[in-house]
Short mmCIF file of C-alpha atoms in Angstrom, two decimals:
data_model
loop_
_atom_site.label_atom_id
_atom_site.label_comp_id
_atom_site.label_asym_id
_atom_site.label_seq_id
_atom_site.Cartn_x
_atom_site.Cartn_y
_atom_site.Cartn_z
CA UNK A 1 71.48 56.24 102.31
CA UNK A 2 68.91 59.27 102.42
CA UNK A 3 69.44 59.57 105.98
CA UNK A 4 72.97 59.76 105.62
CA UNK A 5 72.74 62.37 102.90
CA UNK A 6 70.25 64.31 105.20
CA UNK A 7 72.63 64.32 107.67
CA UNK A 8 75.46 65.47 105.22
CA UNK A 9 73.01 68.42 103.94
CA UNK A 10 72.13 69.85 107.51
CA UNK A 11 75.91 69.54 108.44
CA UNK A 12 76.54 71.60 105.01
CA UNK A 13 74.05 73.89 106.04
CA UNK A 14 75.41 74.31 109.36
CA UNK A 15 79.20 74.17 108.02
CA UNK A 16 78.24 77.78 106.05
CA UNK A 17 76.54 79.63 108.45
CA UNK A 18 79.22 79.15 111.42
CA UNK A 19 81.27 80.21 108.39
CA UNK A 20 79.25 82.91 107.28
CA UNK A 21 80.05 84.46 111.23
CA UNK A 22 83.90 85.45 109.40
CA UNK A 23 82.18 86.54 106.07
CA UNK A 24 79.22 88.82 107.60
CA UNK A 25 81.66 91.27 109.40
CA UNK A 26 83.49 92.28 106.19
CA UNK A 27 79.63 92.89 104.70
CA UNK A 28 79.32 95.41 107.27
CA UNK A 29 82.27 97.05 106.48
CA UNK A 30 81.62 97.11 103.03
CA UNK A 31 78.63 98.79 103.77
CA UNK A 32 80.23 101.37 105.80
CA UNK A 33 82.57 102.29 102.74
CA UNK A 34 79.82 102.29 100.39
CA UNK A 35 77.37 104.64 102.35
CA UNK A 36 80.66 106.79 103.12
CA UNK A 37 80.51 109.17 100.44
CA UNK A 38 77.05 110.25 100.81
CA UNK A 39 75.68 109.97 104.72
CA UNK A 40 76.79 110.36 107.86
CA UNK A 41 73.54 108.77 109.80
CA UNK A 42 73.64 105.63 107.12
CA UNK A 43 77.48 105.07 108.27
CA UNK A 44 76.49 105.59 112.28
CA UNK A 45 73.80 103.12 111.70
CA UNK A 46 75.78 100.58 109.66
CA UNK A 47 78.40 100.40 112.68
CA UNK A 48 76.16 99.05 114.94
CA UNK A 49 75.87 95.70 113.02
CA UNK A 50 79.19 95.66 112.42
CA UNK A 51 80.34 95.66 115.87
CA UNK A 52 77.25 93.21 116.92
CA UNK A 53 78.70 90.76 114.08
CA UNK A 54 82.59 91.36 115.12
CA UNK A 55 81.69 90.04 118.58
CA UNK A 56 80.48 86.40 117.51
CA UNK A 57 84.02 86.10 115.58
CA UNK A 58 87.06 83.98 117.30
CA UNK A 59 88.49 86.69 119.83
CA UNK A 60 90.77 84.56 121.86
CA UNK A 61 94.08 86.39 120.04
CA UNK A 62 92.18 89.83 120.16
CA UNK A 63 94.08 90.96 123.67
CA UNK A 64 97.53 89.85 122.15
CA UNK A 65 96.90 91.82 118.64
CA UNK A 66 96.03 94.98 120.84
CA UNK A 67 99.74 94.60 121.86
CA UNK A 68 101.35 96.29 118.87
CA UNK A 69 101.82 100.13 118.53
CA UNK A 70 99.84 99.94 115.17
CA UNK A 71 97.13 98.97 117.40
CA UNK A 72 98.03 100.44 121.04
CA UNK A 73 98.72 104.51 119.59
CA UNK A 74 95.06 104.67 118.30
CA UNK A 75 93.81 103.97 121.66
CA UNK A 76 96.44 105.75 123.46
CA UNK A 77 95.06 109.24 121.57
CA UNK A 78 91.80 108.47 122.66
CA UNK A 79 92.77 107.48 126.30
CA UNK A 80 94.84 111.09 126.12
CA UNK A 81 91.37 112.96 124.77
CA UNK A 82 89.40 111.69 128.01
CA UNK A 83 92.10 112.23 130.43
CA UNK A 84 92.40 115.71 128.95
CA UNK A 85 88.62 116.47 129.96
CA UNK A 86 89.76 116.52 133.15
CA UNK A 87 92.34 119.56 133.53
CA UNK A 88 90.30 121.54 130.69
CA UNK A 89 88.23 124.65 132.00
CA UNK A 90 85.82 124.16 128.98
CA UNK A 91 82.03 123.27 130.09
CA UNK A 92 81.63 119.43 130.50
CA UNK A 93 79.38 119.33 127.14
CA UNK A 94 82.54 121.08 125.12
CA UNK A 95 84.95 118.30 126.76
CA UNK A 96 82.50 115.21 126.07
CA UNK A 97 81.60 116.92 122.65
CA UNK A 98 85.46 116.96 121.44
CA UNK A 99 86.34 113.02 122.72
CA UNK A 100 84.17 112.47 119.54
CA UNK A 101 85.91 112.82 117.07
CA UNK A 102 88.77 110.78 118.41
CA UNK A 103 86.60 107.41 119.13
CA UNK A 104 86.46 106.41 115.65
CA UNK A 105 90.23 105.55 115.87
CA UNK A 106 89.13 102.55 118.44
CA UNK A 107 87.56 100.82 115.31
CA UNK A 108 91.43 100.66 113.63
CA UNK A 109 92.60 97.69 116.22
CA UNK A 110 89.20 95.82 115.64
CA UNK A 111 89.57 96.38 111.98
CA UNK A 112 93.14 95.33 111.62
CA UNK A 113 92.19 92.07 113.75
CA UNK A 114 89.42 90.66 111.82
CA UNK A 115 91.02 91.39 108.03
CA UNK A 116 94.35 90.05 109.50
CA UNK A 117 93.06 87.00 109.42
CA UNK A 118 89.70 86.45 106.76
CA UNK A 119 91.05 87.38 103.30
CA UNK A 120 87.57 89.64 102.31
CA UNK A 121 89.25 93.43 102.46
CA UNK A 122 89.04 93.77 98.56
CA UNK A 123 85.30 93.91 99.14
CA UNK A 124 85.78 97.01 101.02
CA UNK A 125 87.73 98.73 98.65
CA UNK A 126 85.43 97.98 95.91
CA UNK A 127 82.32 99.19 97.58
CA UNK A 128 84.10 102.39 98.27
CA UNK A 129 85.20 102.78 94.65
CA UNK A 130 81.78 101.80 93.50
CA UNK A 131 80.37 104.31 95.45
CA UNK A 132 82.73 107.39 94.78
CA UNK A 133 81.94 106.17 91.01
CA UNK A 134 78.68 106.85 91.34
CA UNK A 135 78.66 109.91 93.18
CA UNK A 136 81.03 111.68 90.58
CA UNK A 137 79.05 110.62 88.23
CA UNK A 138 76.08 112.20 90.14
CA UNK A 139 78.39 115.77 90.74
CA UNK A 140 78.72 115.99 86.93
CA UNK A 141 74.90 116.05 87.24
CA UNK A 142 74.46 118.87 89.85
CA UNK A 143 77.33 120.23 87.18
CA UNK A 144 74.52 120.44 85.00
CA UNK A 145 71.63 121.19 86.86
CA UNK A 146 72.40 122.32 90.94
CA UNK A 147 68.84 122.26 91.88
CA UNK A 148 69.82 118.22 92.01
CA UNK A 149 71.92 118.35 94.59
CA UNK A 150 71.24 115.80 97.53
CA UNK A 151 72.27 118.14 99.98
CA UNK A 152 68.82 120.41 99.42
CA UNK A 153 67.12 117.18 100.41
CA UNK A 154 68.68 114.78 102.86
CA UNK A 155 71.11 117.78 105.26
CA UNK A 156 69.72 119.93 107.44
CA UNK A 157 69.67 123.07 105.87
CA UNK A 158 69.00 125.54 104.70
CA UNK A 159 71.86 125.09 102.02
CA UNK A 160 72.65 127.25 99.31
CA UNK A 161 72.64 125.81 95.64
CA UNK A 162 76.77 124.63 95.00
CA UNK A 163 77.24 123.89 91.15
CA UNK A 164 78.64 119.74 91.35
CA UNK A 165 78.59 119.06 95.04
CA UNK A 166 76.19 115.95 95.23
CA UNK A 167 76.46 115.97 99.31
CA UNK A 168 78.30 117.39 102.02
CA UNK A 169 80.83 119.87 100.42
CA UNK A 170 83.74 119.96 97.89
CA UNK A 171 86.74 119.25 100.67
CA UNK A 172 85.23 115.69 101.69
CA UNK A 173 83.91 115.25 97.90
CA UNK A 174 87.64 116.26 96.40
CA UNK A 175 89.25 114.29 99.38
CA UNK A 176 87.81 111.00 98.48
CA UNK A 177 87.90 111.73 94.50
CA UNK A 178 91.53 112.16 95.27
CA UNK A 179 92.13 108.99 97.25
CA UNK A 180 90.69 107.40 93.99
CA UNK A 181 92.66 108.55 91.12
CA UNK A 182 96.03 108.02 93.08
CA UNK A 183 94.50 104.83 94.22
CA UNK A 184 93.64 103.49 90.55
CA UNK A 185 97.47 104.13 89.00
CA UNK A 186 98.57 101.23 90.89
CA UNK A 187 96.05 98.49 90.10
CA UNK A 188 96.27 100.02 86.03
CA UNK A 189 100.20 99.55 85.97
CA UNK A 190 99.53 95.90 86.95
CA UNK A 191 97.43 94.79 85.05
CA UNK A 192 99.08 96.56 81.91
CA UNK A 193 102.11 94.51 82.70
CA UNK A 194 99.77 91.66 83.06
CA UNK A 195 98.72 92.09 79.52
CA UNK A 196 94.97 92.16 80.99
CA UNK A 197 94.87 95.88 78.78
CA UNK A 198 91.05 95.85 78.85
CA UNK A 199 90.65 95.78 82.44
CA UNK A 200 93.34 98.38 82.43
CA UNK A 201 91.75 100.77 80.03
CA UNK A 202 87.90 100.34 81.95
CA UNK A 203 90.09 101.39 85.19
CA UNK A 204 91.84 104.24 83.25
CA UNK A 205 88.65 105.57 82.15
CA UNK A 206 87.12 105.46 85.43
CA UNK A 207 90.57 107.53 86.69
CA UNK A 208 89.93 110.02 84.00
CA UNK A 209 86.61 110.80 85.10
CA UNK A 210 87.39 111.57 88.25
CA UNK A 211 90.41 113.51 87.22
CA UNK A 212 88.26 115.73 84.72
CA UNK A 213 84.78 116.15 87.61
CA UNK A 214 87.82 117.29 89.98
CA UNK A 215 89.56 119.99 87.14
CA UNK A 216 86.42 121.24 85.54
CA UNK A 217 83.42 120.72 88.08
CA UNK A 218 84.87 121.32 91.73
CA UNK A 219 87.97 121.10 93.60
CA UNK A 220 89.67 121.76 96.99
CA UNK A 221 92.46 123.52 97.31
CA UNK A 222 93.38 120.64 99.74
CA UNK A 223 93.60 118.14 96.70
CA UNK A 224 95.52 120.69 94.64
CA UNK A 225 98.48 120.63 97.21
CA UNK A 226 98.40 116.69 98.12
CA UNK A 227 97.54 115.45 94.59
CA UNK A 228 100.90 115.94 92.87
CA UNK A 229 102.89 114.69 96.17
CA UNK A 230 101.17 111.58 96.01
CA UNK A 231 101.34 111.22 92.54
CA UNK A 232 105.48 111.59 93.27
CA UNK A 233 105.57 109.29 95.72
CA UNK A 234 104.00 106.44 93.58
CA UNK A 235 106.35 107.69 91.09
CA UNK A 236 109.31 106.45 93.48
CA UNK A 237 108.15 103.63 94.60
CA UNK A 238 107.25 101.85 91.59
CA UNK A 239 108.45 103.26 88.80
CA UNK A 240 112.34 103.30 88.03
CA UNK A 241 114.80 106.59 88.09
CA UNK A 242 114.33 106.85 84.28
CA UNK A 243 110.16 105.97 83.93
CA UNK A 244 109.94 108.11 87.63
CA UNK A 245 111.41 111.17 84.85
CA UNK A 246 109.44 110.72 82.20
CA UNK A 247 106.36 110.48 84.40
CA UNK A 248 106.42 113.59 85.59
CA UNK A 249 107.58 115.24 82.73
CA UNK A 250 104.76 113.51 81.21
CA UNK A 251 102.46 115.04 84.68
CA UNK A 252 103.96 118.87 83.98
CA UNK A 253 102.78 118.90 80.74
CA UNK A 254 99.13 117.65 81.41
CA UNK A 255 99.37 120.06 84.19
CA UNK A 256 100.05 123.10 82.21
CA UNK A 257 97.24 122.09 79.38
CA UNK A 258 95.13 122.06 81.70
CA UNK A 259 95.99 124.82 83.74
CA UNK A 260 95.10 126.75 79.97
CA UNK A 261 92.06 125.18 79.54
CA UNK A 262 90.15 125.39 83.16
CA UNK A 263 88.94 128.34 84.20
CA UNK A 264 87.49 127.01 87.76
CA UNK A 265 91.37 124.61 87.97
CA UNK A 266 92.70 128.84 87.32
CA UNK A 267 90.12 130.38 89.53
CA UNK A 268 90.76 127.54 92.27
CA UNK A 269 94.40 128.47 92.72
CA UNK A 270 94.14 131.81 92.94
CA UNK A 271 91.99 131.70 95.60
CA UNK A 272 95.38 131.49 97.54
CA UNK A 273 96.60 134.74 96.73
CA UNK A 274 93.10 136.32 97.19
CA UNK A 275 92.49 135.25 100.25
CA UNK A 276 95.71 135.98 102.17
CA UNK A 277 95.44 139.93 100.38
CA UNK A 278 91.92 139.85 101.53
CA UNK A 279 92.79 139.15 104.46
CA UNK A 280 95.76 141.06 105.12
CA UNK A 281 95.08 144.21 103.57
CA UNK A 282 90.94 144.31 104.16
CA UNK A 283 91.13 142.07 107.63
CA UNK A 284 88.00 140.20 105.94
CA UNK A 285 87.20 136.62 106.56
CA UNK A 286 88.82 134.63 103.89
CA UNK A 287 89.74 130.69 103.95
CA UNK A 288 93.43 131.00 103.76
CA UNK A 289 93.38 134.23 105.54
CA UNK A 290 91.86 132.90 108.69
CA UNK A 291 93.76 130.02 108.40
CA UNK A 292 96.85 131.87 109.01
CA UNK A 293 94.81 133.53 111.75
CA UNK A 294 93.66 130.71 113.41
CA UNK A 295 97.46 129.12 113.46
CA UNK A 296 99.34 132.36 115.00
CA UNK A 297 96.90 132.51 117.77
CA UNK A 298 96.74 128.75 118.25
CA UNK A 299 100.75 129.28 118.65
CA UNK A 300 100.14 131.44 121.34
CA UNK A 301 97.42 128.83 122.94
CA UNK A 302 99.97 125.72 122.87
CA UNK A 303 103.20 128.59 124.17
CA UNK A 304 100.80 129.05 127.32
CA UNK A 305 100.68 124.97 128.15
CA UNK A 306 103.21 123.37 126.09
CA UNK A 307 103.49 119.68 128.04
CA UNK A 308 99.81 118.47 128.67
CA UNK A 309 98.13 121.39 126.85
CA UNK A 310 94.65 123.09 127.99
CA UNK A 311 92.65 119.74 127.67
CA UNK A 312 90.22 118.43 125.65
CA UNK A 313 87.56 121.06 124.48
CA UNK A 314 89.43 123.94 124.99
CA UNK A 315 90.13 125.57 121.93
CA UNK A 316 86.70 127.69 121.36
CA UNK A 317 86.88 128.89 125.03
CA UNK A 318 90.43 129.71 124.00
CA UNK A 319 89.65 131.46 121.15
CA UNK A 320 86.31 133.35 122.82
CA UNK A 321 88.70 134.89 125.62
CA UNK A 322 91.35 136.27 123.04
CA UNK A 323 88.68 137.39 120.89
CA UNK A 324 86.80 139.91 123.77
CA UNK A 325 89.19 142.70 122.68
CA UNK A 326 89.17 142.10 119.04
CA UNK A 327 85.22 141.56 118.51
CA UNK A 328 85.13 144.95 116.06
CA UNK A 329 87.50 143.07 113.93
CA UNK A 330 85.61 140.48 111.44
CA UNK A 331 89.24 138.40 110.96
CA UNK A 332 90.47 138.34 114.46
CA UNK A 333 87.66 138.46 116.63
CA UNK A 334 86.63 134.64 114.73
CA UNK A 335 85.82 132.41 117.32
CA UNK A 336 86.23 128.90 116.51
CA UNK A 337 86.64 124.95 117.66
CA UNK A 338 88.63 124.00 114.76
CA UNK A 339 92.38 125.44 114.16
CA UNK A 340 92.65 123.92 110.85
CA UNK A 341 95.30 122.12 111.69
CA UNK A 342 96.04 118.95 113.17
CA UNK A 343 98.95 119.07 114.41
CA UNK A 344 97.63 122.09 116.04
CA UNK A 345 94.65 121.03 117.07
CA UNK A 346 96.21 118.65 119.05
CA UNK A 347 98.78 120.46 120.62
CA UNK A 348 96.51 122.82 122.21
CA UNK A 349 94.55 120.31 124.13
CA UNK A 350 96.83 118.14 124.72
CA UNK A 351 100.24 119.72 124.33
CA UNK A 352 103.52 117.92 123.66
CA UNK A 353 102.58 114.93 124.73
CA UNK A 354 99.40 114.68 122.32
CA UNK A 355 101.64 115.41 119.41
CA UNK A 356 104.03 112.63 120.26
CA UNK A 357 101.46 109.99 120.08
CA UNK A 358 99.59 112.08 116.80
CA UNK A 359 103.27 111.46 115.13
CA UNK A 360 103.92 107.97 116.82
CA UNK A 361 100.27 106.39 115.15
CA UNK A 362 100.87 107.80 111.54
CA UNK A 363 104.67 106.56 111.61
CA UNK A 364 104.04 103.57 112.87
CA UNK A 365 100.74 102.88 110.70
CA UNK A 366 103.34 104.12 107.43
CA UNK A 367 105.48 101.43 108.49
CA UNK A 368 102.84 98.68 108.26
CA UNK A 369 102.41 99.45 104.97
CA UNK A 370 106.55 98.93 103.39
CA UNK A 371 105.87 95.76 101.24
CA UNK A 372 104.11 95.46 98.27
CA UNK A 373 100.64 94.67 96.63
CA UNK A 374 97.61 96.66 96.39
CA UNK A 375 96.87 96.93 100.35
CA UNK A 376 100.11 97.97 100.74
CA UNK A 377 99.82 100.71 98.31
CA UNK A 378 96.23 101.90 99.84
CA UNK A 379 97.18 101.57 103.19
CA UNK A 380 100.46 103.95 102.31
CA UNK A 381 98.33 106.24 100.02
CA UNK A 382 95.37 106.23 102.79
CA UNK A 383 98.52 107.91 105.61
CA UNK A 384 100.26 110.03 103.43
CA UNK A 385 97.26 111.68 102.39
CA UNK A 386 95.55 111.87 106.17
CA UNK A 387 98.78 113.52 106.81
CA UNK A 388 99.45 116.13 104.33
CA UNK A 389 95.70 116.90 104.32
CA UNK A 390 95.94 117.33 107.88
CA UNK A 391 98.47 120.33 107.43
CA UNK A 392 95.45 122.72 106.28
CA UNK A 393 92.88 120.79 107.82
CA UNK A 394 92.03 118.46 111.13
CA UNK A 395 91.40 115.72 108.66
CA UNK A 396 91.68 112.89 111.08
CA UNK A 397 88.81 113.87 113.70
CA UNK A 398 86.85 115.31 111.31
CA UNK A 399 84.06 112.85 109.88
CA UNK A 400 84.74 111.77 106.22
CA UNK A 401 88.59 111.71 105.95
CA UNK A 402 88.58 110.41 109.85
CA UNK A 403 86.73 107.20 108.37
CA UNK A 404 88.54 106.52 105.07
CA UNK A 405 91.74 107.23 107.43
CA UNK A 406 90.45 104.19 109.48
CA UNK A 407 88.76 101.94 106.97
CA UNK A 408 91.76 102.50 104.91
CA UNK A 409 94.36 102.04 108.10
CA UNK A 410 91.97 99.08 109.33
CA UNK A 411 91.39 96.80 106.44
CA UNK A 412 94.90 97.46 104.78
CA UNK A 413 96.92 97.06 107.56
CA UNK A 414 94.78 93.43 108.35
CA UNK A 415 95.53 92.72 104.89
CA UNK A 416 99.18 93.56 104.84
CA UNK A 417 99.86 91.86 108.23
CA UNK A 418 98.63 88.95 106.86
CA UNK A 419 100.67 88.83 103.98
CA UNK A 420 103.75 89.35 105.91
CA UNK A 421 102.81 86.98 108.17
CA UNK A 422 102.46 84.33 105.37
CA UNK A 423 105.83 85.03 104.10
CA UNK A 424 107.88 85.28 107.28
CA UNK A 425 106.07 81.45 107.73
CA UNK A 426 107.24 80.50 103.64
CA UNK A 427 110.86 81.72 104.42
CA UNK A 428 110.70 79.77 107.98
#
């Protein structure tokens, strides 16, 4: 008899680690989400085990998953980024320097496949709320006292002193603050209709104080414009006509008390107007102002090569040649890599084409997300946001937002596939 139970205790043992091979993938990713907010190198480094621990999971449906367009666009951008290296007149370092930013989207098939089918996604989106909690708790901190900012420590500097940014800057730090409060409503609705009200109120709380770091500490002007259309959009989807009315009634009226009682929410928003008049009128660098800048002569770029664009790399060369005349001028002789503009950004290197596959993979990823459930509602939040973001910013290539973009994408879309796999099988 002790034999046998030997036998049955090495077989248990072995029975949990070949089943820890499904469970130790999702650690890794939770990892990545929780080192998100506050380091680039700790999310590089975290990859690596993540795609060493993906590889010993069962792969044999991997080549059909790769199949669907949620899965085939992401790699189809990239593919278009290193064909474009090779009509671009930028130096080879320029053209292998821009793919970059693109590769990340490869990890969105490999994402989608592995939380498709092992239910451990929630642990992802925990570690990424976890985190963000503790990093706005650490902003209201610098608030206090900027000389404890992580950024004089752990970036390469020199950086000046920023009253509340903890690390990296305010548009990553209000991006991903943002994600969260919009994030939150939906898992507070449920469970106040599931009569679980103090789970409810802990979340509400942890909403509010993200709500009051991003209205009285530091803010983007980014979040200011997609905040309120996201908050609309969960309005009509889960609320009815007459609760969809009252809610933002209810939002208007928070937004105008607090409109009276920020200064910096005040001083935030007019930024807007003082930038474009210091721009126009003074033709001083400005963040709005060279915005506009940067999109009328990124117009011109994409008129020049509308079908295939001028290739990957391109733009600063682009923007150093139409700048030779103009170098007396502090606004128009800015030369840049960046239009601040996705849409843009593409379209220049890779003309029509690149924007047909840019607006292809966000479609097609807002489509995965039309049922309902928590995933559902991150995965839909997660697009919506990449995309409006992306009107003032390059939001999906650039670091931060390009990773919760394909976190969010990755482990949401697994998640919701899965669902609507298991009902299409239930209605069968």
């Amino acid at each position: 008899m002790t034999g046998v139970s030997n036998e049955l205790g090495r077989a248990s043992v072995l029975s949990e680690i070949w089943a820890a091979r499904y469970r130790t993938p999702a650690r890794f990713v939770a990892l990545v989400a929780l080192l998100l907010p506050w380091t680039t190198t700790g999310v590089t480094f975290a990859l690596i085990p993540w795609l060493i621990a993906f590889a010993f999971v069962d792969l044999r449906e991997f080549p059909r998953s790769l199949l669907r367009p949620v899965c085939l666009l992401p790699i189809g951008l990239v593919l278009l980024a290193l064909a474009g290296t090779l009509w671009s007149d930028a130096p080879w370092p320029d053209r292998l320097h821009a793919v970059g930013p693109a590769l990340k989207l490869l990890a969105i098939p490999l994402l989608i496949y592995q939380f498709e089918r092992w239910p451990y996604g929630n642990w992802m989106f925990s570690a990424f709320l976890a985190s963000c909690a503790l990093l706005m708790v650490y902003s209201f901190a610098v608030a206090i006292d900027p000389a404890l900012s992580l950024k004089l420590y752990l970036s390469r500097g020199p950086y000046k002193v920023e009253s509340g940014i903890a690390v990296r800057n305010y548009i990553d730090q209000s991006q991903e603050f943002g994600l969260c409060v919009i994030a939150l409503v939906y898992p507070i609705v449920t469970l106040f209709r599931d009569g679980r009200v103090r789970s409810a109120i802990l979340l509400a709380m942890l909403l509010l104080g993200f709500l009051l770091n991003m209205i009285f500490v530091v803010v983007s002007r980014t979040a200011l414009v997609t905040l309120p259309i996201l908050a609309l959009v969960f309005a009509l989807l889960h609320l009815r006509w007459r609760m969809a009315l009252l809610a933002a009634s209810a939002m208007a009226l928070v937004a105008v008390a607090l409109w009276s009682v920020s200064p910096h929410l005040r001083a935030t928003v007019a930024k807007f107007q003082g930038d474009y008049e210091t721009s126009t009128q003074d033709n001083k660098v400005s963040g709005m102002g060279s915005r506009l800048e940067f999109w009328r002569k990124s117009l011109g770029f994409i008129a020049d090569a509308p079908l295939i664009g001028h290739g990957t790399g391109s733009i600063r060369e682009l923007f150093a040649g139409v700048a030779a005349d103009e170098d007396v001028d502090p606004l128009r002789g800015q030369i840049v890599s960046n239009p601040h503009n996705q849409t843009l950004s593409v379209a220049v290197q890779w003309g029509v084409a690149g924007v047909l596959v840019l607006y292809a993979l966000w479609f097609a990823h807002l489509l995965m997300f039309r049922g309902e459930g928590l995933a559902c509602w991150i995965g839909l939040l997660v697009v919506v946001q990449n995309m409006l973001s992306s009107l003032l910013n390059t939001h999906l290539f650039d670091f931060a937002p390009g990773w919760i973009y394909v976190l969010g994408v990755g482990v949401a879309g697994g998640m919701a596939l899965a669902k609507q796999s298991t009902m299409d099988v239930r209605a069968s």
